[in-house]
Amino acid sequence: RLVEANQEDAPARGIVVDTHRHKVFTDGRNAELTYKEFELLNYLIANEGETISRRELVDAVWADYTDDAPNERTVDVHVRRLRAKIAGYEDIIRTIRGGGYRFDKHPDVLVEA
C-alpha cells in the first residue's frame, strides 16, 4: 500500500511573491530576481488588470535615476530577463502591443504581503 506524501513537504507549485523579503519563488525555488526585476514585477502586480506603459514603468521603477533615466527599451530587457527567470510562468506578464505590459490575476500566482 502506498503512503501519500504530506502536502506540506511538496514544494509550492507556481509563483510565490514574498513582498516583505523581496523574493520570488518559482515552484519552490528562488527565482533570484535582481532588485529592479522584483520592483518591476511588484509594480505590475500592484496595478493588476491595468496596462502600464513603458514610460510609466520607467518613471515608477527607475524613479531614483534623476540624471540619467533609462529609456523605454530598458523595460523590455528587464521584462525579458524576468520572464526567463520565471520560466514556465512567463505568461503572467502580458505584452500589450503599442501599450506596454499588464499583469492579470492568475491562479498560479500567490502574493504574500
mmCIF file of N, CA and C in Angstrom:
data_model
loop_
_atom_site.group_PDB
_atom_site.id
_atom_site.type_symbol
_atom_site.label_atom_id
_atom_site.label_comp_id
_atom_site.label_asym_id
_atom_site.label_seq_id
_atom_site.Cartn_x
_atom_site.Cartn_y
_atom_site.Cartn_z
ATOM 1 N N ARG A 1 0.838 -1.181 0.000
ATOM 2 C CA ARG A 1 0.000 0.000 0.000
ATOM 3 C C ARG A 1 0.886 1.248 0.000
ATOM 4 N N LEU A 2 0.564 2.209 -0.879
ATOM 5 C CA LEU A 2 1.357 3.437 -0.989
ATOM 6 C C LEU A 2 0.934 4.453 0.052
ATOM 7 N N VAL A 3 1.916 5.124 0.609
ATOM 8 C CA VAL A 3 1.641 6.189 1.566
ATOM 9 C C VAL A 3 1.747 7.514 0.813
ATOM 10 N N GLU A 4 0.694 8.305 0.875
ATOM 11 C CA GLU A 4 0.729 9.584 0.153
ATOM 12 C C GLU A 4 1.676 10.546 0.835
ATOM 13 N N ALA A 5 2.396 11.287 0.020
ATOM 14 C CA ALA A 5 3.327 12.292 0.555
ATOM 15 C C ALA A 5 2.535 13.399 1.233
ATOM 16 N N ASN A 6 3.061 13.898 2.310
ATOM 17 C CA ASN A 6 2.437 15.005 3.013
ATOM 18 C C ASN A 6 2.453 16.238 2.113
ATOM 19 N N GLN A 7 1.328 16.893 1.971
ATOM 20 C CA GLN A 7 1.247 18.083 1.109
ATOM 21 C C GLN A 7 2.204 19.169 1.575
ATOM 22 N N GLU A 8 2.476 19.236 2.885
ATOM 23 C CA GLU A 8 3.377 20.262 3.415
ATOM 24 C C GLU A 8 4.802 20.056 2.915
ATOM 25 N N ASP A 9 5.164 18.811 2.603
ATOM 26 C CA ASP A 9 6.521 18.512 2.156
ATOM 27 C C ASP A 9 6.735 18.861 0.685
ATOM 28 N N ALA A 10 5.666 18.906 -0.071
ATOM 29 C CA ALA A 10 5.783 19.186 -1.501
ATOM 30 C C ALA A 10 6.052 20.675 -1.716
ATOM 31 N N PRO A 11 6.980 21.005 -2.634
ATOM 32 C CA PRO A 11 7.225 22.429 -2.894
ATOM 33 C C PRO A 11 5.979 23.069 -3.504
ATOM 34 N N ALA A 12 5.802 24.328 -3.192
ATOM 35 C CA ALA A 12 4.657 25.065 -3.731
ATOM 36 C C ALA A 12 4.757 25.130 -5.247
ATOM 37 N N ARG A 13 3.647 24.881 -5.926
ATOM 38 C CA ARG A 13 3.616 24.969 -7.379
ATOM 39 C C ARG A 13 3.235 26.395 -7.756
ATOM 40 N N GLY A 14 3.853 26.894 -8.816
ATOM 41 C CA GLY A 14 3.515 28.232 -9.284
ATOM 42 C C GLY A 14 4.496 29.276 -8.789
ATOM 43 N N ILE A 15 4.025 30.509 -8.822
ATOM 44 C CA ILE A 15 4.839 31.662 -8.430
ATOM 45 C C ILE A 15 4.386 32.148 -7.059
ATOM 46 N N VAL A 16 5.342 32.337 -6.162
ATOM 47 C CA VAL A 16 5.057 32.942 -4.862
ATOM 48 C C VAL A 16 5.873 34.226 -4.779
ATOM 49 N N VAL A 17 5.193 35.345 -4.585
ATOM 50 C CA VAL A 17 5.847 36.645 -4.464
ATOM 51 C C VAL A 17 5.826 37.039 -2.990
ATOM 52 N N ASP A 18 7.002 37.099 -2.381
ATOM 53 C CA ASP A 18 7.133 37.469 -0.974
ATOM 54 C C ASP A 18 7.545 38.947 -0.943
ATOM 55 N N THR A 19 6.560 39.821 -0.725
ATOM 56 C CA THR A 19 6.836 41.256 -0.809
ATOM 57 C C THR A 19 7.680 41.758 0.357
ATOM 58 N N HIS A 20 7.602 41.096 1.508
ATOM 59 C CA HIS A 20 8.406 41.536 2.662
ATOM 60 C C HIS A 20 9.886 41.244 2.465
ATOM 61 N N ARG A 21 10.188 40.070 1.931
ATOM 62 C CA ARG A 21 11.596 39.694 1.743
ATOM 63 C C ARG A 21 12.115 40.048 0.352
ATOM 64 N N HIS A 22 11.263 40.614 -0.491
ATOM 65 C CA HIS A 22 11.635 40.958 -1.872
ATOM 66 C C HIS A 22 12.179 39.744 -2.621
ATOM 67 N N LYS A 23 11.444 38.647 -2.537
ATOM 68 C CA LYS A 23 11.848 37.415 -3.216
ATOM 69 C C LYS A 23 10.679 36.853 -3.995
ATOM 70 N N VAL A 24 11.018 36.143 -5.075
ATOM 71 C CA VAL A 24 10.025 35.456 -5.881
ATOM 72 C C VAL A 24 10.478 34.004 -6.000
ATOM 73 N N PHE A 25 9.528 33.093 -5.770
ATOM 74 C CA PHE A 25 9.827 31.667 -5.856
ATOM 75 C C PHE A 25 9.025 31.054 -6.993
ATOM 76 N N THR A 26 9.688 30.246 -7.802
ATOM 77 C CA THR A 26 9.060 29.535 -8.904
ATOM 78 C C THR A 26 9.099 28.052 -8.555
ATOM 79 N N ASP A 27 7.930 27.456 -8.354
ATOM 80 C CA ASP A 27 7.826 26.048 -7.949
ATOM 81 C C ASP A 27 8.739 25.743 -6.760
ATOM 82 N N GLY A 28 8.772 26.657 -5.795
ATOM 83 C CA GLY A 28 9.526 26.451 -4.574
ATOM 84 C C GLY A 28 10.988 26.867 -4.624
ATOM 85 N N ARG A 29 11.486 27.230 -5.802
ATOM 86 C CA ARG A 29 12.887 27.653 -5.945
ATOM 87 C C ARG A 29 12.974 29.169 -6.065
ATOM 88 N N ASN A 30 13.981 29.748 -5.417
ATOM 89 C CA ASN A 30 14.194 31.189 -5.503
ATOM 90 C C ASN A 30 14.518 31.555 -6.956
ATOM 91 N N ALA A 31 13.772 32.495 -7.519
ATOM 92 C CA ALA A 31 13.981 32.899 -8.910
ATOM 93 C C ALA A 31 15.196 33.814 -9.067
ATOM 94 N N GLU A 32 15.781 34.247 -7.933
ATOM 95 C CA GLU A 32 16.998 35.076 -7.959
ATOM 96 C C GLU A 32 16.815 36.351 -8.783
ATOM 97 N N LEU A 33 15.711 37.046 -8.561
ATOM 98 C CA LEU A 33 15.467 38.290 -9.287
ATOM 99 C C LEU A 33 16.383 39.394 -8.765
ATOM 100 N N THR A 34 16.777 40.288 -9.670
ATOM 101 C CA THR A 34 17.506 41.479 -9.245
ATOM 102 C C THR A 34 16.506 42.423 -8.579
ATOM 103 N N TYR A 35 17.013 43.444 -7.924
ATOM 104 C CA TYR A 35 16.151 44.418 -7.266
ATOM 105 C C TYR A 35 15.168 45.036 -8.268
ATOM 106 N N LYS A 36 15.660 45.453 -9.422
ATOM 107 C CA LYS A 36 14.806 46.107 -10.424
ATOM 108 C C LYS A 36 13.789 45.130 -11.011
ATOM 109 N N GLU A 37 14.187 43.882 -11.239
ATOM 110 C CA GLU A 37 13.236 42.885 -11.751
ATOM 111 C C GLU A 37 12.106 42.675 -10.757
ATOM 112 N N PHE A 38 12.458 42.602 -9.462
ATOM 113 C CA PHE A 38 11.422 42.441 -8.437
ATOM 114 C C PHE A 38 10.503 43.660 -8.414
ATOM 115 N N GLU A 39 11.094 44.850 -8.438
ATOM 116 C CA GLU A 39 10.287 46.076 -8.398
ATOM 117 C C GLU A 39 9.352 46.161 -9.606
ATOM 118 N N LEU A 40 9.839 45.761 -10.764
ATOM 119 C CA LEU A 40 9.032 45.768 -11.978
ATOM 120 C C LEU A 40 7.835 44.820 -11.830
ATOM 121 N N LEU A 41 8.087 43.589 -11.413
ATOM 122 C CA LEU A 41 7.004 42.626 -11.221
ATOM 123 C C LEU A 41 6.031 43.113 -10.147
ATOM 124 N N ASN A 42 6.560 43.614 -9.061
ATOM 125 C CA ASN A 42 5.730 44.088 -7.954
ATOM 126 C C ASN A 42 4.833 45.250 -8.401
ATOM 127 N N TYR A 43 5.363 46.155 -9.217
ATOM 128 C CA TYR A 43 4.576 47.287 -9.711
ATOM 129 C C TYR A 43 3.436 46.797 -10.610
ATOM 130 N N LEU A 44 3.740 45.841 -11.472
ATOM 131 C CA LEU A 44 2.706 45.296 -12.352
ATOM 132 C C LEU A 44 1.615 44.605 -11.535
ATOM 133 N N ILE A 45 2.018 43.842 -10.510
ATOM 134 C CA ILE A 45 1.045 43.159 -9.663
ATOM 135 C C ILE A 45 0.195 44.176 -8.901
ATOM 136 N N ALA A 46 0.824 45.234 -8.400
ATOM 137 C CA ALA A 46 0.095 46.270 -7.654
ATOM 138 C C ALA A 46 -0.943 46.966 -8.534
ATOM 139 N N ASN A 47 -0.717 46.954 -9.840
ATOM 140 C CA ASN A 47 -1.639 47.592 -10.791
ATOM 141 C C ASN A 47 -2.344 46.534 -11.638
ATOM 142 N N GLU A 48 -2.676 45.430 -11.000
ATOM 143 C CA GLU A 48 -3.308 44.285 -11.655
ATOM 144 C C GLU A 48 -4.468 44.698 -12.558
ATOM 145 N N GLY A 49 -4.451 44.160 -13.786
ATOM 146 C CA GLY A 49 -5.538 44.417 -14.716
ATOM 147 C C GLY A 49 -5.388 45.684 -15.536
ATOM 148 N N GLU A 50 -4.392 46.498 -15.192
ATOM 149 C CA GLU A 50 -4.163 47.740 -15.939
ATOM 150 C C GLU A 50 -2.976 47.569 -16.873
ATOM 151 N N THR A 51 -3.096 48.126 -18.076
ATOM 152 C CA THR A 51 -1.957 48.148 -18.986
ATOM 153 C C THR A 51 -1.072 49.314 -18.578
ATOM 154 N N ILE A 52 0.191 49.017 -18.271
ATOM 155 C CA ILE A 52 1.134 50.031 -17.808
ATOM 156 C C ILE A 52 2.114 50.323 -18.942
ATOM 157 N N SER A 53 2.200 51.579 -19.313
ATOM 158 C CA SER A 53 3.102 51.956 -20.408
ATOM 159 C C SER A 53 4.563 51.812 -19.969
ATOM 160 N N ARG A 54 5.426 51.656 -20.942
ATOM 161 C CA ARG A 54 6.866 51.575 -20.653
ATOM 162 C C ARG A 54 7.333 52.849 -19.938
ATOM 163 N N ARG A 55 6.806 53.995 -20.385
ATOM 164 C CA ARG A 55 7.188 55.272 -19.770
ATOM 165 C C ARG A 55 6.819 55.284 -18.279
ATOM 166 N N GLU A 56 5.604 54.841 -17.963
ATOM 167 C CA GLU A 56 5.182 54.808 -16.567
ATOM 168 C C GLU A 56 6.054 53.848 -15.764
ATOM 169 N N LEU A 57 6.415 52.714 -16.354
ATOM 170 C CA LEU A 57 7.282 51.760 -15.656
ATOM 171 C C LEU A 57 8.656 52.362 -15.393
ATOM 172 N N VAL A 58 9.194 53.074 -16.374
ATOM 173 C CA VAL A 58 10.488 53.749 -16.166
ATOM 174 C C VAL A 58 10.358 54.766 -15.036
ATOM 175 N N ASP A 59 9.294 55.572 -15.082
ATOM 176 C CA ASP A 59 9.095 56.604 -14.054
ATOM 177 C C ASP A 59 8.925 55.997 -12.662
ATOM 178 N N ALA A 60 8.247 54.856 -12.573
ATOM 179 C CA ALA A 60 7.970 54.244 -11.269
ATOM 180 C C ALA A 60 9.143 53.421 -10.740
ATOM 181 N N VAL A 61 9.698 52.568 -11.583
ATOM 182 C CA VAL A 61 10.726 51.625 -11.130
ATOM 183 C C VAL A 61 12.118 52.255 -11.107
ATOM 184 N N TRP A 62 12.350 53.180 -12.008
ATOM 185 C CA TRP A 62 13.659 53.834 -12.083
ATOM 186 C C TRP A 62 13.585 55.282 -11.612
ATOM 187 N N ALA A 63 12.674 55.582 -10.697
ATOM 188 C CA ALA A 63 12.470 56.948 -10.213
ATOM 189 C C ALA A 63 13.729 57.527 -9.573
ATOM 190 N N ASP A 64 14.597 56.669 -9.052
ATOM 191 C CA ASP A 64 15.819 57.142 -8.389
ATOM 192 C C ASP A 64 16.908 57.562 -9.383
ATOM 193 N N TYR A 65 16.683 57.347 -10.674
ATOM 194 C CA TYR A 65 17.645 57.766 -11.700
ATOM 195 C C TYR A 65 17.243 59.149 -12.200
ATOM 196 N N THR A 66 17.579 60.181 -11.465
ATOM 197 C CA THR A 66 17.130 61.519 -11.833
ATOM 198 C C THR A 66 17.967 62.120 -12.967
ATOM 199 N N ASP A 67 19.259 61.854 -12.993
ATOM 200 C CA ASP A 67 20.122 62.464 -14.004
ATOM 201 C C ASP A 67 20.083 61.716 -15.331
ATOM 202 N N ASP A 68 20.189 60.418 -15.270
ATOM 203 C CA ASP A 68 20.316 59.628 -16.492
ATOM 204 C C ASP A 68 19.295 58.493 -16.492
ATOM 205 N N ALA A 69 18.022 58.853 -16.640
ATOM 206 C CA ALA A 69 16.960 57.847 -16.629
ATOM 207 C C ALA A 69 17.101 56.923 -17.835
ATOM 208 N N PRO A 70 16.892 55.634 -17.638
ATOM 209 C CA PRO A 70 16.980 54.695 -18.756
ATOM 210 C C PRO A 70 15.852 54.937 -19.753
ATOM 211 N N ASN A 71 16.048 54.447 -20.969
ATOM 212 C CA ASN A 71 14.981 54.607 -21.954
ATOM 213 C C ASN A 71 13.989 53.459 -21.847
ATOM 214 N N GLU A 72 12.948 53.528 -22.634
ATOM 215 C CA GLU A 72 11.866 52.557 -22.528
ATOM 216 C C GLU A 72 12.282 51.154 -22.931
ATOM 217 N N ARG A 73 13.317 51.014 -23.746
ATOM 218 C CA ARG A 73 13.811 49.684 -24.143
ATOM 219 C C ARG A 73 14.417 48.952 -22.956
ATOM 220 N N THR A 74 14.867 49.700 -21.959
ATOM 221 C CA THR A 74 15.392 49.087 -20.733
ATOM 222 C C THR A 74 14.308 48.227 -20.088
ATOM 223 N N VAL A 75 13.070 48.684 -20.143
ATOM 224 C CA VAL A 75 11.950 47.923 -19.589
ATOM 225 C C VAL A 75 11.828 46.594 -20.324
ATOM 226 N N ASP A 76 11.916 46.628 -21.659
ATOM 227 C CA ASP A 76 11.804 45.397 -22.452
ATOM 228 C C ASP A 76 12.888 44.393 -22.062
ATOM 229 N N VAL A 77 14.101 44.871 -21.864
ATOM 230 C CA VAL A 77 15.219 43.997 -21.483
ATOM 231 C C VAL A 77 14.941 43.376 -20.112
ATOM 232 N N HIS A 78 14.490 44.185 -19.165
ATOM 233 C CA HIS A 78 14.203 43.668 -17.830
ATOM 234 C C HIS A 78 13.031 42.679 -17.839
ATOM 235 N N VAL A 79 12.019 42.945 -18.636
ATOM 236 C CA VAL A 79 10.888 42.018 -18.735
ATOM 237 C C VAL A 79 11.361 40.705 -19.341
ATOM 238 N N ARG A 80 12.201 40.768 -20.355
ATOM 239 C CA ARG A 80 12.717 39.544 -20.981
ATOM 240 C C ARG A 80 13.510 38.708 -19.972
ATOM 241 N N ARG A 81 14.368 39.358 -19.194
ATOM 242 C CA ARG A 81 15.159 38.644 -18.175
ATOM 243 C C ARG A 81 14.268 38.088 -17.073
ATOM 244 N N LEU A 82 13.282 38.870 -16.662
ATOM 245 C CA LEU A 82 12.340 38.432 -15.641
ATOM 246 C C LEU A 82 11.583 37.193 -16.109
ATOM 247 N N ARG A 83 11.091 37.224 -17.339
ATOM 248 C CA ARG A 83 10.369 36.072 -17.881
ATOM 249 C C ARG A 83 11.258 34.832 -17.933
ATOM 250 N N ALA A 84 12.531 35.011 -18.270
ATOM 251 C CA ALA A 84 13.459 33.872 -18.327
ATOM 252 C C ALA A 84 13.633 33.250 -16.948
ATOM 253 N N LYS A 85 13.631 34.071 -15.916
ATOM 254 C CA LYS A 85 13.841 33.572 -14.548
ATOM 255 C C LYS A 85 12.603 32.891 -13.969
ATOM 256 N N ILE A 86 11.433 33.163 -14.542
ATOM 257 C CA ILE A 86 10.210 32.509 -14.074
ATOM 258 C C ILE A 86 9.685 31.571 -15.163
ATOM 259 N N ALA A 87 10.608 30.920 -15.841
ATOM 260 C CA ALA A 87 10.282 30.025 -16.953
ATOM 261 C C ALA A 87 9.137 29.089 -16.589
ATOM 262 N N GLY A 88 8.216 28.960 -17.517
ATOM 263 C CA GLY A 88 7.029 28.151 -17.303
ATOM 264 C C GLY A 88 5.833 29.004 -16.894
ATOM 265 N N TYR A 89 6.112 30.203 -16.419
ATOM 266 C CA TYR A 89 5.045 31.108 -15.972
ATOM 267 C C TYR A 89 5.200 32.496 -16.611
ATOM 268 N N GLU A 90 5.976 32.564 -17.697
ATOM 269 C CA GLU A 90 6.260 33.877 -18.284
ATOM 270 C C GLU A 90 5.014 34.593 -18.775
ATOM 271 N N ASP A 91 3.936 33.834 -18.994
ATOM 272 C CA ASP A 91 2.697 34.453 -19.481
ATOM 273 C C ASP A 91 1.968 35.267 -18.421
ATOM 274 N N ILE A 92 2.473 35.293 -17.185
ATOM 275 C CA ILE A 92 1.817 36.146 -16.174
ATOM 276 C C ILE A 92 2.041 37.622 -16.484
ATOM 277 N N ILE A 93 3.069 37.922 -17.283
ATOM 278 C CA ILE A 93 3.318 39.297 -17.727
ATOM 279 C C ILE A 93 2.928 39.364 -19.191
ATOM 280 N N ARG A 94 1.852 40.050 -19.465
ATOM 281 C CA ARG A 94 1.358 40.151 -20.844
ATOM 282 C C ARG A 94 1.913 41.383 -21.524
ATOM 283 N N THR A 95 2.316 41.215 -22.771
ATOM 284 C CA THR A 95 2.740 42.343 -23.582
ATOM 285 C C THR A 95 1.512 42.862 -24.319
ATOM 286 N N ILE A 96 1.248 44.152 -24.174
ATOM 287 C CA ILE A 96 0.134 44.787 -24.863
ATOM 288 C C ILE A 96 0.743 45.631 -25.981
ATOM 289 N N ARG A 97 0.588 45.148 -27.192
ATOM 290 C CA ARG A 97 1.217 45.807 -28.334
ATOM 291 C C ARG A 97 0.833 47.282 -28.407
ATOM 292 N N GLY A 98 1.854 48.131 -28.450
ATOM 293 C CA GLY A 98 1.637 49.569 -28.520
ATOM 294 C C GLY A 98 1.185 50.179 -27.197
ATOM 295 N N GLY A 99 1.037 49.341 -26.159
ATOM 296 C CA GLY A 99 0.530 49.855 -24.896
ATOM 297 C C GLY A 99 1.493 49.711 -23.733
ATOM 298 N N GLY A 100 2.141 48.577 -23.643
ATOM 299 C CA GLY A 100 3.048 48.333 -22.534
ATOM 300 C C GLY A 100 2.913 46.915 -22.029
ATOM 301 N N TYR A 101 2.802 46.771 -20.712
ATOM 302 C CA TYR A 101 2.724 45.449 -20.089
ATOM 303 C C TYR A 101 1.584 45.419 -19.087
ATOM 304 N N ARG A 102 1.105 44.191 -18.812
ATOM 305 C CA ARG A 102 -0.010 44.043 -17.889
ATOM 306 C C ARG A 102 0.109 42.724 -17.133
ATOM 307 N N PHE A 103 -0.288 42.768 -15.867
ATOM 308 C CA PHE A 103 -0.410 41.577 -15.051
ATOM 309 C C PHE A 103 -1.892 41.382 -14.765
ATOM 310 N N ASP A 104 -2.418 40.218 -15.122
ATOM 311 C CA ASP A 104 -3.804 39.878 -14.799
ATOM 312 C C ASP A 104 -3.794 38.835 -13.689
ATOM 313 N N LYS A 105 -4.819 38.839 -12.867
ATOM 314 C CA LYS A 105 -4.916 37.842 -11.796
ATOM 315 C C LYS A 105 -4.714 36.462 -12.412
ATOM 316 N N HIS A 106 -3.895 35.649 -11.757
ATOM 317 C CA HIS A 106 -3.513 34.362 -12.318
ATOM 318 C C HIS A 106 -3.570 33.300 -11.217
ATOM 319 N N PRO A 107 -4.139 32.132 -11.497
ATOM 320 C CA PRO A 107 -4.267 31.099 -10.464
ATOM 321 C C PRO A 107 -2.921 30.539 -9.980
ATOM 322 N N ASP A 108 -1.874 30.690 -10.771
ATOM 323 C CA ASP A 108 -0.553 30.162 -10.390
ATOM 324 C C ASP A 108 0.286 31.167 -9.616
ATOM 325 N N VAL A 109 -0.280 32.326 -9.285
ATOM 326 C CA VAL A 109 0.485 33.372 -8.587
ATOM 327 C C VAL A 109 -0.115 33.636 -7.212
ATOM 328 N N LEU A 110 0.735 33.527 -6.191
ATOM 329 C CA LEU A 110 0.348 33.839 -4.817
ATOM 330 C C LEU A 110 1.210 35.002 -4.349
ATOM 331 N N VAL A 111 0.571 36.075 -3.920
ATOM 332 C CA VAL A 111 1.309 37.233 -3.410
ATOM 333 C C VAL A 111 1.186 37.242 -1.889
ATOM 334 N N GLU A 112 2.319 37.144 -1.222
ATOM 335 C CA GLU A 112 2.347 37.184 0.240
ATOM 336 C C GLU A 112 2.769 38.574 0.667
ATOM 337 N N ALA A 113 1.813 39.335 1.186
ATOM 338 C CA ALA A 113 2.094 40.722 1.578
ATOM 339 C C ALA A 113 2.437 40.828 3.047
#
